[in-house]
PDB file of C-alpha atoms in Angstrom:
ATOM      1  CA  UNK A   1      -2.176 -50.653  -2.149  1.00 66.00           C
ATOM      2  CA  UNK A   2       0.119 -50.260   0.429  1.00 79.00           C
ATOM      3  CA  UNK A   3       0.984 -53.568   2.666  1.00 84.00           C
ATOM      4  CA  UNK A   4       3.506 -52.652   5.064  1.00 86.00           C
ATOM      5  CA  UNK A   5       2.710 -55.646   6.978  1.00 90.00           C
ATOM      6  CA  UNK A   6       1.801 -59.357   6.912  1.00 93.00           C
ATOM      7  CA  UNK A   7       0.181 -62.082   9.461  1.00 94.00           C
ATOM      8  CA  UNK A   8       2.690 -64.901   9.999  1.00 95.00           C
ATOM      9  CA  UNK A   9       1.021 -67.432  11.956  1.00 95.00           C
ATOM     10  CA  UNK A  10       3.522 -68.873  13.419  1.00 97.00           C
ATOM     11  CA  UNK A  11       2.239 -72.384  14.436  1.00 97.00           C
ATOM     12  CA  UNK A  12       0.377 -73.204  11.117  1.00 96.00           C
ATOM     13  CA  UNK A  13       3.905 -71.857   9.462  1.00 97.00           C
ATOM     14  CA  UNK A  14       6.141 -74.703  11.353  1.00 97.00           C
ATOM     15  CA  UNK A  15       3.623 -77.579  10.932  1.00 97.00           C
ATOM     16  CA  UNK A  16       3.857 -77.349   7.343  1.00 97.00           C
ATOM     17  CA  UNK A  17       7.522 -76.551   6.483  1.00 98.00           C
ATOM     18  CA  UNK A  18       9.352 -78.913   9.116  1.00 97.00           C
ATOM     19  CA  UNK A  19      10.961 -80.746   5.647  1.00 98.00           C
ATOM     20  CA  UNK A  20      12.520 -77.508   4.423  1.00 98.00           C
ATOM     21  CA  UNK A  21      15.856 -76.921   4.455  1.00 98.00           C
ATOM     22  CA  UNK A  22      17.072 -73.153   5.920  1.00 98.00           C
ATOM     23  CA  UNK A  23      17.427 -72.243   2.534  1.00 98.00           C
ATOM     24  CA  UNK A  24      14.028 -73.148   1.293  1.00 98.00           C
ATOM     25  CA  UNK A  25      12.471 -71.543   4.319  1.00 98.00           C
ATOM     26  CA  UNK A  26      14.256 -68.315   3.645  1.00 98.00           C
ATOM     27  CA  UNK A  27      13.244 -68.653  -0.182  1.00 98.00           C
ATOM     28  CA  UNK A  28       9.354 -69.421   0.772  1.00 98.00           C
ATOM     29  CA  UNK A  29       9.540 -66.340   2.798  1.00 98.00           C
ATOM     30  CA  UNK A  30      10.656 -64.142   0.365  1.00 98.00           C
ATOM     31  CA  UNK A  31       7.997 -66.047  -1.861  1.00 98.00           C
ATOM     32  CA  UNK A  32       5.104 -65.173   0.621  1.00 98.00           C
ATOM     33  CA  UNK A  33       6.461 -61.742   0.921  1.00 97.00           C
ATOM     34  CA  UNK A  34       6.602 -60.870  -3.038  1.00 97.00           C
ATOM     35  CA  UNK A  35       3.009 -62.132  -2.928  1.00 97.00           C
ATOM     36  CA  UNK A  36       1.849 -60.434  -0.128  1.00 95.00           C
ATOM     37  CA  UNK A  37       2.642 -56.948  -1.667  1.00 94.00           C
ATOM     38  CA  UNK A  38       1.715 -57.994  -5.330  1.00 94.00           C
ATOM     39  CA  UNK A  39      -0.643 -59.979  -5.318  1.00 91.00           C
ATOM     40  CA  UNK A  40       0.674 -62.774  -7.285  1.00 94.00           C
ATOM     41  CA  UNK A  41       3.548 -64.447  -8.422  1.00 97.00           C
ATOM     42  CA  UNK A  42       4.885 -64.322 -11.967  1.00 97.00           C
ATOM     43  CA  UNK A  43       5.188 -68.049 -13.394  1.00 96.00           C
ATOM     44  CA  UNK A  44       8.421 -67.546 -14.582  1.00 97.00           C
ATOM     45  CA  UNK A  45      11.850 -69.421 -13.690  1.00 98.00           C
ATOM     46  CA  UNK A  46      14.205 -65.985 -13.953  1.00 98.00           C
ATOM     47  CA  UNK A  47      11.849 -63.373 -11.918  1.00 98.00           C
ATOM     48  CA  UNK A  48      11.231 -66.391  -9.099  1.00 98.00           C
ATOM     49  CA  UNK A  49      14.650 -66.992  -9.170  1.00 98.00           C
ATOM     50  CA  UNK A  50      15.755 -63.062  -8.209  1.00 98.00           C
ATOM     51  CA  UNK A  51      12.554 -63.173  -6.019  1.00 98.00           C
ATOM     52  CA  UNK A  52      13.916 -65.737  -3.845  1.00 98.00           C
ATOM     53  CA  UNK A  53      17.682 -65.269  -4.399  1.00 98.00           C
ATOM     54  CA  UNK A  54      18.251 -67.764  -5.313  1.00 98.00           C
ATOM     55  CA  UNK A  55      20.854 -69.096  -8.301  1.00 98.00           C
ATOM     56  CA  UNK A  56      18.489 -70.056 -11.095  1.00 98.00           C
ATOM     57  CA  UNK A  57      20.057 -73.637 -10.933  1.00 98.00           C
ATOM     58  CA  UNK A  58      19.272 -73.870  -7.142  1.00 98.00           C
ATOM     59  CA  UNK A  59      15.816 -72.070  -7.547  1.00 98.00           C
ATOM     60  CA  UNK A  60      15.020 -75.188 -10.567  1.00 98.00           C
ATOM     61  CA  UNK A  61      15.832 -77.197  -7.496  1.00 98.00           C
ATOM     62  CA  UNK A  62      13.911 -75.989  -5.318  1.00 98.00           C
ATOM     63  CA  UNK A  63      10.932 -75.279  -7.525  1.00 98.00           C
ATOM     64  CA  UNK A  64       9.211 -78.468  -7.115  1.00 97.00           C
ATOM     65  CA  UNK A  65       9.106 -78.528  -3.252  1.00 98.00           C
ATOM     66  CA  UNK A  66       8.218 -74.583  -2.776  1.00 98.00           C
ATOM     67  CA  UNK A  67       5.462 -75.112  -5.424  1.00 97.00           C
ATOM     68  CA  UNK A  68       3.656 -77.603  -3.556  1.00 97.00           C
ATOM     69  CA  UNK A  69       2.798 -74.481  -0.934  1.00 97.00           C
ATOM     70  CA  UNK A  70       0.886 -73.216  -3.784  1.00 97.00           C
ATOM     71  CA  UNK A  71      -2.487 -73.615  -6.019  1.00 95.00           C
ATOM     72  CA  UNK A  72      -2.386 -73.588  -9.909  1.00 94.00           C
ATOM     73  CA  UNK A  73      -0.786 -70.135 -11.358  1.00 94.00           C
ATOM     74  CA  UNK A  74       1.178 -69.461  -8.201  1.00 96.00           C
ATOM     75  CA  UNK A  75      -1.878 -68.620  -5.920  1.00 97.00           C
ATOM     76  CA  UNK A  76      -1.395 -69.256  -2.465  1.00 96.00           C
ATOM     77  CA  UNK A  77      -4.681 -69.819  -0.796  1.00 95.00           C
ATOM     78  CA  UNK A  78      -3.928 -68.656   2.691  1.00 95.00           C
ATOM     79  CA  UNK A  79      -2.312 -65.049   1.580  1.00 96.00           C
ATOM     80  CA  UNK A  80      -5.693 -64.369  -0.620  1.00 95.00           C
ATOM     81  CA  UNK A  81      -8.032 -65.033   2.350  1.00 94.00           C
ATOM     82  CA  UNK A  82      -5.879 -62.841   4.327  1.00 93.00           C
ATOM     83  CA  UNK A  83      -5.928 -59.992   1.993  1.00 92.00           C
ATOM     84  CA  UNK A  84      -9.386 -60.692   1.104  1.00 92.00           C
ATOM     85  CA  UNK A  85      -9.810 -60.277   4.737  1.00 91.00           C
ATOM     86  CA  UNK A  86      -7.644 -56.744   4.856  1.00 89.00           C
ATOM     87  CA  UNK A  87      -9.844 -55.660   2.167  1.00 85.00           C
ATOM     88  CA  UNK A  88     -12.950 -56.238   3.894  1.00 88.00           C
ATOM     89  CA  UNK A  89     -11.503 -54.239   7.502  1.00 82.00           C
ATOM     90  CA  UNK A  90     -10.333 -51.656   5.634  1.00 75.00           C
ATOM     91  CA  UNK A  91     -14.115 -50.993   4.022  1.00 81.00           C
ATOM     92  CA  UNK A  92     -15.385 -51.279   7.335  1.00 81.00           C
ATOM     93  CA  UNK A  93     -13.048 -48.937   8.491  1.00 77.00           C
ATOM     94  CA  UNK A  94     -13.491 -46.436   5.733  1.00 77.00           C
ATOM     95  CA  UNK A  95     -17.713 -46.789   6.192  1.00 80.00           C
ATOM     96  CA  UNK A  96     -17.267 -46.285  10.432  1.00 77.00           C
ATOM     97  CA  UNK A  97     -15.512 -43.386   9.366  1.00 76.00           C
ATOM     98  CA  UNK A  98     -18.090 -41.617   7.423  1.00 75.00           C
ATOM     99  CA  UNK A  99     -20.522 -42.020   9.548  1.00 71.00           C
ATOM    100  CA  UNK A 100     -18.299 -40.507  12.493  1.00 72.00           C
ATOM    101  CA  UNK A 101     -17.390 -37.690  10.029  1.00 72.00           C
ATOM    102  CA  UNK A 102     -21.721 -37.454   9.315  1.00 75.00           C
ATOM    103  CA  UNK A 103     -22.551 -37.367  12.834  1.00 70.00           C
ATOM    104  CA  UNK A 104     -19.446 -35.137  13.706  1.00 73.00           C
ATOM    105  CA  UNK A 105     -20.635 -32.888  11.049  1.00 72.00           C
ATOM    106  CA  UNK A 106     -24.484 -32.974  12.205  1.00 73.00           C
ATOM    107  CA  UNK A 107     -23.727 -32.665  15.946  1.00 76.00           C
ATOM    108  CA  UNK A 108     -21.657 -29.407  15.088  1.00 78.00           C
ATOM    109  CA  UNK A 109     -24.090 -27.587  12.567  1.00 78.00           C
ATOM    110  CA  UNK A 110     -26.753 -28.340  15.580  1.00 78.00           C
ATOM    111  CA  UNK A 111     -24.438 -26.676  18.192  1.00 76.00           C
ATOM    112  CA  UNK A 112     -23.809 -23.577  15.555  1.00 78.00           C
ATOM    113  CA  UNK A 113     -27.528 -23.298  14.977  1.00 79.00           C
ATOM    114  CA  UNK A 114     -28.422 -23.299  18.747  1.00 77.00           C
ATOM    115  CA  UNK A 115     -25.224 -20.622  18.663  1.00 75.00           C
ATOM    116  CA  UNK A 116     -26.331 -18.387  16.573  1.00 74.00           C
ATOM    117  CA  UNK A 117     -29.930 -18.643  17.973  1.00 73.00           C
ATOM    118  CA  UNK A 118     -28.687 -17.189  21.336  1.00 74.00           C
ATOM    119  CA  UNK A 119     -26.552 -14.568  19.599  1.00 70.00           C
ATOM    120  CA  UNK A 120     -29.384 -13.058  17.727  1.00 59.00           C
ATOM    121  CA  UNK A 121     -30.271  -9.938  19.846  1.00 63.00           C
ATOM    122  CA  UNK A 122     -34.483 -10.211  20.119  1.00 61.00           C
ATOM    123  CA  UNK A 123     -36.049  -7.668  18.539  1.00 67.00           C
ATOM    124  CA  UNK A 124     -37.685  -4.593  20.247  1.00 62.00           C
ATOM    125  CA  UNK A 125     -40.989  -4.211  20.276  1.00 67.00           C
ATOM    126  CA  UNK A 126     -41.832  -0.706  19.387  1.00 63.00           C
ATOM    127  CA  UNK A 127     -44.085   0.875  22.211  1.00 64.00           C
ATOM    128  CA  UNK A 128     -46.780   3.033  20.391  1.00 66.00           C
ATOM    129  CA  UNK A 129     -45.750   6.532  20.607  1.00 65.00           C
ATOM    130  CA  UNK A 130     -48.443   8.641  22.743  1.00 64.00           C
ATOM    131  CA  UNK A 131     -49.813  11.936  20.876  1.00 61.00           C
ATOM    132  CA  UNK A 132     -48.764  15.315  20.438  1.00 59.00           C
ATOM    133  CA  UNK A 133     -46.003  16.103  18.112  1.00 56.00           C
TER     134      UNK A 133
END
């Protein structure tokens, strides 16, 4: 699925990073990012470490504190809610859209119908013809 796009909210962002350093914002970023348009996070030391960047002796640094923005297996709670919730709009989107293209479809077989019923010449009425031949 294409995500070219993510919600940042800013506020909740700052309240709970103040303690990172530049680099570990910039790394959690990247982190969030990766996620966003995978899905998940590989639980491995090497891919995390070209994911953020970062030197794989700095990323084993940094590990610990960027992991505590994260559940069990690298999910992050707030990124699945918000696809969960892209998932949902999108469906909605998709059904409103039927329905448009139903009634769209209905309202113009109506207006062909009455079209053609005004087109159709009515048909004479023979008079009966009057004796002698």
């Amino acid at each position: 699925m294409n995500r070219p796009w993510m919600p940042l909210y800013v506020g909740d962002y700052l309240g709970d990073t103040g303690h990172l350093t530049t680099a570990q914002h910039g790394a959690y970023l990247l982190l969030m990012m990766h996620y966003w348009r995978k899905g998940d996070l590989p639980d491995d030391d090497r891919q995390l470490s070209k994911i953020t960047k970062l030197p794989l002796k700095t990323w084993c640094e940094y590990r610990p504190t960027l992991q505590d923005f994260f559940g069990e297996g690298w999910k992050h709670k707030r990124i699945d809610a918000e696809l969960a919730k892209m998932v949902r709009v999108l469906q909605q989107r998709a059904i409103a859209g039927q329905k448009g293209g139903i009634g769209s479809a209905l309202a113009r077989m109506k207006l062909e119908n009455a079209s053609r019923a005004r087109s159709v010449p009515p048909r004479a009425i023979a008079a009966p013809s009057s004796g002698g031949a």
